[in-house]
mmCIF file of C-alpha atoms in Angstrom:
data_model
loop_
_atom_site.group_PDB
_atom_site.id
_atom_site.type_symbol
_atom_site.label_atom_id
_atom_site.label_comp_id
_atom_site.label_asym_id
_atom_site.label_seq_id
_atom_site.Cartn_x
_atom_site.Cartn_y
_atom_site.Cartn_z
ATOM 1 C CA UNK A 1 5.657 -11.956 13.096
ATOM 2 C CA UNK A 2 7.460 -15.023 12.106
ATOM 3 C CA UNK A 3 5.873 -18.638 11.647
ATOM 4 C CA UNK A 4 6.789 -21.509 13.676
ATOM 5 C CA UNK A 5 8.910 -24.544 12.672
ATOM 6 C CA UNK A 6 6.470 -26.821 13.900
ATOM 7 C CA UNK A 7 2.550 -26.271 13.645
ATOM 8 C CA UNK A 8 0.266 -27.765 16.107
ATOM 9 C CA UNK A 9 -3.450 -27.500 17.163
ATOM 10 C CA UNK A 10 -2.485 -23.986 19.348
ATOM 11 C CA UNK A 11 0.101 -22.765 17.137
ATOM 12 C CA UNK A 12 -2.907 -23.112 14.036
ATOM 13 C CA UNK A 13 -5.380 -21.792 16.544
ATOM 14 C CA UNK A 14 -3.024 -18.451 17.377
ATOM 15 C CA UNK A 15 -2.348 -17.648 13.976
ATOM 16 C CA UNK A 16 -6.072 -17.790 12.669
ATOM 17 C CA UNK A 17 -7.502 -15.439 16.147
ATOM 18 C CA UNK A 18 -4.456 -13.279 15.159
ATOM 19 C CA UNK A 19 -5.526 -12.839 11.364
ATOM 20 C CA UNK A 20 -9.155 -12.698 12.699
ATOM 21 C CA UNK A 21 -10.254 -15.752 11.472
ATOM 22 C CA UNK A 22 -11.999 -18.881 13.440
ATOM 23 C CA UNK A 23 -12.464 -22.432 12.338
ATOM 24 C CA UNK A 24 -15.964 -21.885 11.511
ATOM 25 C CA UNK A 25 -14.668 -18.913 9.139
ATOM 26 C CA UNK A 26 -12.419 -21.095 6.995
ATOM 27 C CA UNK A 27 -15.328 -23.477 6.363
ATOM 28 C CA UNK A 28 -17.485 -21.069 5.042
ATOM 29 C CA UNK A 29 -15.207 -19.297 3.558
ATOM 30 C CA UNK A 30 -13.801 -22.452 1.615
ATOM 31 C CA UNK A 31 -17.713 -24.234 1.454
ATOM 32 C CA UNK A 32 -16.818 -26.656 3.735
ATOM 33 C CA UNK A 33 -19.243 -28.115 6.577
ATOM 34 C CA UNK A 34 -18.226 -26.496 9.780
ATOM 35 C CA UNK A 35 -18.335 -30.091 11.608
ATOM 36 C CA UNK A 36 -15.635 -31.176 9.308
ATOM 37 C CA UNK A 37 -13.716 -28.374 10.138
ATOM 38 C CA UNK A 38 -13.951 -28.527 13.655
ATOM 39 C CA UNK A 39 -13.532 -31.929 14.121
ATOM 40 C CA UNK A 40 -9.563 -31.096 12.519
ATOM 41 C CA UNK A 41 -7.928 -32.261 15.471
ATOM 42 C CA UNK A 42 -9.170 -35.688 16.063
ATOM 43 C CA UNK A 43 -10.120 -36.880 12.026
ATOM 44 C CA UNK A 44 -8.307 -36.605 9.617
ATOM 45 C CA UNK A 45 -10.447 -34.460 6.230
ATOM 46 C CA UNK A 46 -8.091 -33.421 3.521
ATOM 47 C CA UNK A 47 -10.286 -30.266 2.326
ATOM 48 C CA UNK A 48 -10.145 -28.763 5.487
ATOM 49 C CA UNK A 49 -6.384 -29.328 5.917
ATOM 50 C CA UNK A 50 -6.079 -27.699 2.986
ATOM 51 C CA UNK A 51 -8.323 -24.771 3.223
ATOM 52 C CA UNK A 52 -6.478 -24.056 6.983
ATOM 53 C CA UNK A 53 -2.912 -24.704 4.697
ATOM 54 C CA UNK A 54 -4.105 -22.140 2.402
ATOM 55 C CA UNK A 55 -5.321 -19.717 4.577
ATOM 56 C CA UNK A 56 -2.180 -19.856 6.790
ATOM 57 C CA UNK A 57 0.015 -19.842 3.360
ATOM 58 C CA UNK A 58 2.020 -22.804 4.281
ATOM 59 C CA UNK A 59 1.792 -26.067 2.315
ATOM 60 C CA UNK A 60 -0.631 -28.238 3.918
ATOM 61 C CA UNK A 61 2.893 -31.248 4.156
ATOM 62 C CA UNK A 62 4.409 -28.522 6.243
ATOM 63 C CA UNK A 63 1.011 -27.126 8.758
ATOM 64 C CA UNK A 64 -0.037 -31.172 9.137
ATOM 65 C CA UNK A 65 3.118 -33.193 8.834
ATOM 66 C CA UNK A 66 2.742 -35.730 11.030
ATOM 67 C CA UNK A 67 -0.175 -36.699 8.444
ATOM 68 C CA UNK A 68 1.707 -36.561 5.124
ATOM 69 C CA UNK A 69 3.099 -37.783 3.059
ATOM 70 C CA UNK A 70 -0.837 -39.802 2.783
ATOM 71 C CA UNK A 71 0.154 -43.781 3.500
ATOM 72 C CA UNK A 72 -2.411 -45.583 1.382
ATOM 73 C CA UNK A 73 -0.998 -49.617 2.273
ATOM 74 C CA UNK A 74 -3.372 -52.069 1.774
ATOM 75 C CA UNK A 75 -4.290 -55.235 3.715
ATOM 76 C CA UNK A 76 -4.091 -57.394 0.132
ATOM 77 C CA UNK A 77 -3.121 -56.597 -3.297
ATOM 78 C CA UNK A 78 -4.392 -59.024 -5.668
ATOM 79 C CA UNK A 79 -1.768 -60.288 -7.970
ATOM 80 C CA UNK A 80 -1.080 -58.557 -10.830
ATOM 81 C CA UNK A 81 -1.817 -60.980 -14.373
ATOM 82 C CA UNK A 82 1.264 -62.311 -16.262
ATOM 83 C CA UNK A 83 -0.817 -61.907 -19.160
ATOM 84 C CA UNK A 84 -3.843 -59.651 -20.671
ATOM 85 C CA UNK A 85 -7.579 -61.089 -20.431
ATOM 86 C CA UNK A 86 -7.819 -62.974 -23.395
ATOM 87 C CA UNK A 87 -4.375 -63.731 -24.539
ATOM 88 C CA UNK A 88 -2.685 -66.846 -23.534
ATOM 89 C CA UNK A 89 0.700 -67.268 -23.055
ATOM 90 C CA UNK A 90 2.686 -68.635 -26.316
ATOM 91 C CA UNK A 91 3.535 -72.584 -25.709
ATOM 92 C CA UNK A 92 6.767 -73.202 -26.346
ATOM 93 C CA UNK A 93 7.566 -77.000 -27.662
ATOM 94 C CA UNK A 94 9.833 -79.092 -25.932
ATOM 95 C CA UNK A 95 12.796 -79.998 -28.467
#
């Protein structure tokens, strides 16, 4: 049997009922709440992605990749210091 290129929800789905396994299976086989598990397809929850990666044997960037690489922007980044708490910057005389 060979793997697709591209995994989605039924492509997952098929290849779990085919190596009798169900979403409810991979979360207690990997200790994860079956909720979590089950809810895959609408939120995103890294454990699960990766216990369904694992099972599948796929890397979980490959089964879910229209969710990695993880995009962690922020709204505002404070700016960094020019110097360590503490130390002041050296004064330099005018000549």
């Amino acid at each position: 049997m060979t793997k697709p290129k591209a995994w989605d929800r039924h492509a997952i789905l098929a290849h779990l009922r085919r190596n009798g396994m169900t979403l409810a299976g991979i979360a207690e086989r990997y200790g994860l709440a079956v909720s979590g598990v089950k809810n895959i397809w609408t939120r995103p929850n890294e454990p699960a992605e990766r216990a369904i990666a694992d099972f599948i044997g796929e890397p979980v960037e490959k089964v879910f990749a229209e969710r990695y690489p993880k995009m962690r922007n922020r709204i505002y980044a404070p700016p960094v210091p020019k110097t360590s708490p503490g130390k002041s910057a050296p004064h330099r005389d005018a000549a």
